[in-house]
Amino acid sequence: MEKLALKYEGKAKKVYETDEKDYFWVAYKDDATAFNGEKKGQIADKGEVNNQLSALFFAEIEKAGIPTHFVRLLGQRDMLVRRLEMVPLEVVVRNIVAGSLSKRLGVEEGFVLSQPVVELYYKDDALGDPMVNESHVAAMGWAKLEVAREIQTWGLKINEILRNILVKAGIDLIDFKLEFGISNGQLFLGDEISPDTCRYWDIKTREKLDKDRFRRDLGQVEEAYQEVFRRVKEVLASV
Ligand code: C5P
């Protein structure tokens, strides 16, 4: 597989064309941003953790019957993915109140929701990714109604798959964000699943093991990313 022209550079990844037109080479970066790009920094070896941890999660999700864009690892911080036409939405699933939901509802972080919550956000940096519902999605033509519904159903199923793994690693999955895309009329999970895109709390100590350590200047950021990766690898190696 050959890495060709840079197609797109995002905040955390670079995407390259390859010699196969239906596949992209994704290179994960150590760059970290928060608050819609206002805060910038680097997290040492984040690219390696996010690439390899995402690969582990994608493989488990695929095993459970949800198609993902992940094809195979190409290196420590590189993976081969299927080229998707991205749906311009972010799907957030929450089990425990934190972050923007805590602010929006005035509910303390840590409040345990009686069932998972699914939210849709329209991807637009200039607007700060506003929350929308499926009728906005269909009416604006961002995706078909059935796609908007399917990605929420898949989000909930992925929540169960991830929680199942993480609980064995002593980690509570607080919330996470997913992105989806379409290839040849078929829906696939895209993007990444990592400490950049999820909130993980240690079940016993309630210590944060995710990007909130960077967002909130809590220190020990690299160590938290490495710790999640180490624990998940260990759980998946033992099954
Ligand atoms: O900020 P908020 O509380 O809405 O984030 C919910 C979850 O989605 C968090 O795990 C956060 O890391 C993730 N997220 C993300 N990218 C965004 C917005 C949220 O990965 N643009």
Short mmCIF file of C-alpha atoms and ligand atoms in Angstrom, two decimals:
data_model
loop_
_atom_site.label_atom_id
_atom_site.label_comp_id
_atom_site.label_asym_id
_atom_site.label_seq_id
_atom_site.Cartn_x
_atom_site.Cartn_y
_atom_site.Cartn_z
CA MET A 1 0.00 0.00 0.00
CA GLU A 2 1.48 3.33 -1.05
CA LYS A 3 0.90 6.64 0.73
CA LEU A 4 0.15 9.29 -1.93
CA ALA A 5 -1.04 12.92 -1.77
CA LEU A 6 -2.30 14.47 1.47
CA LYS A 7 -6.06 14.68 1.04
CA TYR A 8 -7.01 16.36 4.29
CA GLU A 9 -5.40 17.44 7.55
CA GLY A 10 -7.63 17.53 10.60
CA LYS A 11 -6.91 18.48 14.20
CA ALA A 12 -5.74 15.00 15.17
CA LYS A 13 -5.14 13.10 11.94
CA LYS A 14 -3.77 13.39 8.43
CA VAL A 15 -5.58 11.55 5.63
CA TYR A 16 -3.68 10.51 2.50
CA GLU A 17 -4.79 9.06 -0.82
CA THR A 18 -3.41 5.59 -1.62
CA ASP A 19 -2.83 3.63 -4.79
CA GLU A 20 -6.29 2.08 -4.22
CA LYS A 21 -8.96 4.70 -4.83
CA ASP A 22 -11.44 3.30 -2.28
CA TYR A 23 -8.95 3.42 0.61
CA PHE A 24 -7.24 6.13 2.64
CA TRP A 25 -4.07 6.08 4.72
CA VAL A 26 -4.74 7.74 8.09
CA ALA A 27 -1.80 9.04 10.15
CA TYR A 28 -2.64 9.90 13.77
CA LYS A 29 -0.93 13.01 15.20
CA ASP A 30 0.15 13.97 18.71
CA ASP A 31 -1.49 17.39 18.29
CA ALA A 32 -4.30 18.08 20.72
CA THR A 33 -6.95 20.79 20.53
CA ALA A 34 -9.88 21.65 22.74
CA PHE A 35 -12.71 24.18 22.94
CA ASN A 36 -13.17 24.29 19.17
CA GLY A 37 -9.46 24.84 18.53
CA GLU A 38 -8.95 27.63 21.11
CA LYS A 39 -6.60 25.51 23.22
CA LYS A 40 -3.72 23.80 21.43
CA GLY A 41 -0.96 21.48 22.55
CA GLN A 42 0.71 18.13 22.12
CA ILE A 43 0.24 14.88 23.97
CA ALA A 44 3.32 12.67 23.65
CA ASP A 45 2.66 9.41 21.79
CA LYS A 46 -1.08 10.15 21.57
CA GLY A 47 -1.03 9.25 17.87
CA GLU A 48 0.22 5.75 18.66
CA VAL A 49 -2.34 5.16 21.41
CA ASN A 50 -5.30 6.53 19.46
CA ASN A 51 -4.41 4.59 16.33
CA GLN A 52 -3.91 1.26 18.06
CA LEU A 53 -6.72 1.63 20.59
CA SER A 54 -9.16 2.62 17.82
CA ALA A 55 -8.05 -0.45 15.85
CA LEU A 56 -8.83 -2.71 18.83
CA PHE A 57 -12.28 -1.15 19.31
CA PHE A 58 -13.11 -1.16 15.58
CA ALA A 59 -12.27 -4.87 15.39
CA GLU A 60 -14.62 -5.65 18.30
CA ILE A 61 -17.41 -3.53 16.82
CA GLU A 62 -17.01 -5.23 13.46
CA LYS A 63 -17.19 -8.65 15.20
CA ALA A 64 -20.51 -7.57 16.70
CA GLY A 65 -21.89 -6.92 13.20
CA ILE A 66 -21.44 -3.15 12.72
CA PRO A 67 -19.34 -2.28 9.64
CA THR A 68 -16.42 0.10 10.29
CA HIS A 69 -14.00 1.88 7.98
CA PHE A 70 -11.01 0.15 9.61
CA VAL A 71 -9.16 -2.27 7.33
CA ARG A 72 -5.78 -2.87 9.01
CA LEU A 73 -2.93 -1.23 10.87
CA LEU A 74 -0.11 0.14 8.70
CA GLY A 75 2.23 1.13 11.51
CA GLN A 76 2.39 2.39 15.10
CA ARG A 77 0.39 5.52 14.24
CA ASP A 78 -1.05 4.62 10.83
CA MET A 79 -4.08 2.69 9.66
CA LEU A 80 -5.73 1.81 6.36
CA VAL A 81 -9.41 2.76 6.17
CA ARG A 82 -12.20 2.54 3.65
CA ARG A 83 -12.90 5.85 1.94
CA LEU A 84 -16.25 7.21 3.12
CA GLU A 85 -18.53 10.05 2.18
CA MET A 86 -18.92 11.44 5.70
CA VAL A 87 -22.34 12.18 7.18
CA PRO A 88 -21.85 15.73 8.58
CA LEU A 89 -23.03 14.71 12.05
CA GLU A 90 -21.51 13.70 15.36
CA VAL A 91 -23.36 11.12 17.44
CA VAL A 92 -22.74 11.47 21.17
CA VAL A 93 -23.82 8.71 23.56
CA ARG A 94 -23.82 9.36 27.31
CA ASN A 95 -24.13 7.08 30.32
CA ILE A 96 -23.12 9.52 33.04
CA VAL A 97 -23.54 13.30 33.00
CA ALA A 98 -20.35 15.26 32.20
CA GLY A 99 -19.08 18.07 30.01
CA SER A 100 -21.58 20.00 27.94
CA LEU A 101 -24.61 18.07 29.25
CA SER A 102 -23.68 19.01 32.80
CA LYS A 103 -23.56 22.70 31.80
CA ARG A 104 -26.69 22.58 29.63
CA LEU A 105 -28.92 20.89 32.21
CA GLY A 106 -27.28 22.27 35.35
CA VAL A 107 -26.71 18.71 36.60
CA GLU A 108 -23.55 17.79 38.48
CA GLU A 109 -20.88 15.74 36.69
CA GLY A 110 -21.16 12.13 37.77
CA PHE A 111 -24.97 11.93 37.84
CA VAL A 112 -25.83 8.45 36.57
CA LEU A 113 -28.43 8.56 33.79
CA SER A 114 -31.20 5.95 34.13
CA GLN A 115 -30.68 5.03 30.47
CA PRO A 116 -28.17 6.05 27.81
CA VAL A 117 -28.78 9.40 26.08
CA VAL A 118 -28.08 9.83 22.34
CA GLU A 119 -27.50 13.26 20.81
CA LEU A 120 -26.81 14.51 17.28
CA TYR A 121 -24.59 17.49 16.49
CA TYR A 122 -24.20 19.17 13.10
CA LYS A 123 -20.49 19.30 12.24
CA ASP A 124 -19.65 22.95 11.64
CA ASP A 125 -16.65 24.54 13.38
CA ALA A 126 -17.86 28.09 12.66
CA LEU A 127 -21.15 27.36 14.44
CA GLY A 128 -19.46 25.37 17.23
CA ASP A 129 -21.16 22.09 16.22
CA PRO A 130 -24.77 22.87 17.26
CA MET A 131 -26.97 20.11 18.69
CA VAL A 132 -29.73 19.10 16.28
CA ASN A 133 -32.39 16.41 16.13
CA GLU A 134 -33.29 13.93 13.40
CA SER A 135 -35.98 16.17 11.94
CA HIS A 136 -33.39 18.94 11.42
CA VAL A 137 -31.13 16.38 9.74
CA ALA A 138 -33.81 15.21 7.32
CA ALA A 139 -35.23 18.69 6.65
CA MET A 140 -31.78 20.17 5.95
CA GLY A 141 -30.85 17.19 3.79
CA TRP A 142 -27.70 16.41 5.81
CA ALA A 143 -28.71 12.72 5.72
CA LYS A 144 -31.79 10.63 5.09
CA LEU A 145 -34.08 10.11 8.07
CA GLU A 146 -33.34 6.37 8.10
CA VAL A 147 -29.60 7.12 8.22
CA ALA A 148 -30.11 9.54 11.12
CA ARG A 149 -32.03 6.77 12.94
CA GLU A 150 -29.56 4.00 12.09
CA ILE A 151 -26.56 5.94 13.39
CA GLN A 152 -28.32 6.51 16.72
CA THR A 153 -29.26 2.81 16.98
CA TRP A 154 -25.67 1.84 16.15
CA GLY A 155 -24.41 4.39 18.67
CA LEU A 156 -26.38 2.65 21.42
CA LYS A 157 -25.16 -0.78 20.34
CA ILE A 158 -21.54 0.43 20.20
CA ASN A 159 -22.08 1.81 23.72
CA GLU A 160 -22.90 -1.70 24.94
CA ILE A 161 -19.89 -3.22 23.13
CA LEU A 162 -17.46 -0.64 24.53
CA ARG A 163 -18.89 -0.71 28.07
CA ASN A 164 -18.57 -4.45 28.14
CA ILE A 165 -14.85 -4.27 27.33
CA LEU A 166 -14.11 -1.24 29.49
CA VAL A 167 -15.81 -2.51 32.63
CA LYS A 168 -13.40 -5.46 32.56
CA ALA A 169 -10.58 -2.90 32.36
CA GLY A 170 -11.91 -1.16 35.48
CA ILE A 171 -13.12 1.82 33.43
CA ASP A 172 -16.52 3.53 33.37
CA LEU A 173 -17.49 4.78 29.90
CA ILE A 174 -19.00 8.18 30.69
CA ASP A 175 -19.72 9.36 27.13
CA PHE A 176 -18.25 9.31 23.63
CA LYS A 177 -18.59 10.68 20.10
CA LEU A 178 -18.89 8.75 16.84
CA GLU A 179 -18.88 9.71 13.17
CA PHE A 180 -20.30 7.75 10.27
CA GLY A 181 -19.98 7.71 6.50
CA ILE A 182 -21.29 6.01 3.40
CA SER A 183 -19.49 3.89 0.80
CA ASN A 184 -21.36 2.38 -2.16
CA GLY A 185 -24.68 3.09 -0.44
CA GLN A 186 -23.62 1.27 2.75
CA LEU A 187 -23.24 2.93 6.15
CA PHE A 188 -19.94 2.50 8.07
CA LEU A 189 -18.60 3.72 11.39
CA GLY A 190 -15.67 6.09 10.69
CA ASP A 191 -13.26 8.41 12.53
CA GLU A 192 -11.69 7.08 15.77
CA ILE A 193 -12.58 5.80 19.23
CA SER A 194 -9.94 6.99 21.68
CA PRO A 195 -9.35 9.02 24.84
CA ASP A 196 -9.72 12.09 22.56
CA THR A 197 -13.31 11.18 21.73
CA CYS A 198 -14.50 9.40 24.89
CA ARG A 199 -14.62 10.10 28.60
CA TYR A 200 -13.20 7.29 30.71
CA TRP A 201 -13.21 7.31 34.52
CA ASP A 202 -11.44 4.76 36.67
CA ILE A 203 -14.26 2.76 38.28
CA LYS A 204 -12.68 2.75 41.75
CA THR A 205 -10.83 6.06 42.04
CA ARG A 206 -13.08 8.08 39.62
CA GLU A 207 -9.85 9.47 38.17
CA LYS A 208 -10.26 10.88 34.64
CA LEU A 209 -8.35 8.90 32.00
CA ASP A 210 -9.14 10.94 28.88
CA LYS A 211 -8.78 14.28 27.12
CA ASP A 212 -10.40 16.14 30.02
CA ARG A 213 -6.91 15.91 31.63
CA PHE A 214 -5.66 18.10 28.76
CA ARG A 215 -8.79 20.31 28.54
CA ARG A 216 -8.72 21.04 32.28
CA ASP A 217 -4.92 21.05 32.83
CA LEU A 218 -5.07 18.11 35.24
CA GLY A 219 -1.57 16.82 34.39
CA GLN A 220 -0.51 13.20 33.74
CA VAL A 221 -2.16 13.37 30.31
CA GLU A 222 0.18 10.97 28.46
CA GLU A 223 0.07 8.57 31.38
CA ALA A 224 -3.74 8.44 31.29
CA TYR A 225 -3.80 7.66 27.55
CA GLN A 226 -1.18 4.92 28.01
CA GLU A 227 -3.04 3.48 30.99
CA VAL A 228 -6.32 3.08 29.08
CA PHE A 229 -4.49 1.48 26.16
CA ARG A 230 -2.58 -0.91 28.44
CA ARG A 231 -5.74 -2.01 30.28
CA VAL A 232 -7.87 -2.50 27.12
CA LYS A 233 -5.07 -4.45 25.40
CA GLU A 234 -4.81 -6.71 28.44
CA VAL A 235 -8.58 -7.35 28.54
CA LEU A 236 -8.78 -8.15 24.82
CA ALA A 237 -5.69 -10.36 24.91
CA SER A 238 -7.27 -12.49 27.61
CA VAL A 239 -10.51 -13.34 25.74
O1 C5P B 1 -18.34 18.23 25.14
P1 C5P B 1 -19.34 17.15 25.39
O2 C5P B 1 -19.60 16.89 26.85
O3 C5P B 1 -20.61 17.34 24.61
O4 C5P B 1 -18.68 15.82 24.80
C1 C5P B 1 -19.30 14.56 24.87
C2 C5P B 1 -18.31 13.48 24.42
O5 C5P B 1 -18.04 13.61 23.02
C3 C5P B 1 -16.95 13.56 25.10
O6 C5P B 1 -16.46 12.24 25.29
C4 C5P B 1 -16.08 14.31 24.10
O7 C5P B 1 -14.72 13.93 24.21
C5 C5P B 1 -16.68 13.85 22.78
N1 C5P B 1 -16.60 14.89 21.74
C6 C5P B 1 -15.69 14.76 20.69
N2 C5P B 1 -15.61 15.72 19.71
C7 C5P B 1 -16.44 16.78 19.72
C8 C5P B 1 -17.38 16.93 20.76
C9 C5P B 1 -17.43 15.97 21.76
O8 C5P B 1 -14.94 13.77 20.64
N3 C5P B 1 -16.36 17.67 18.73
#
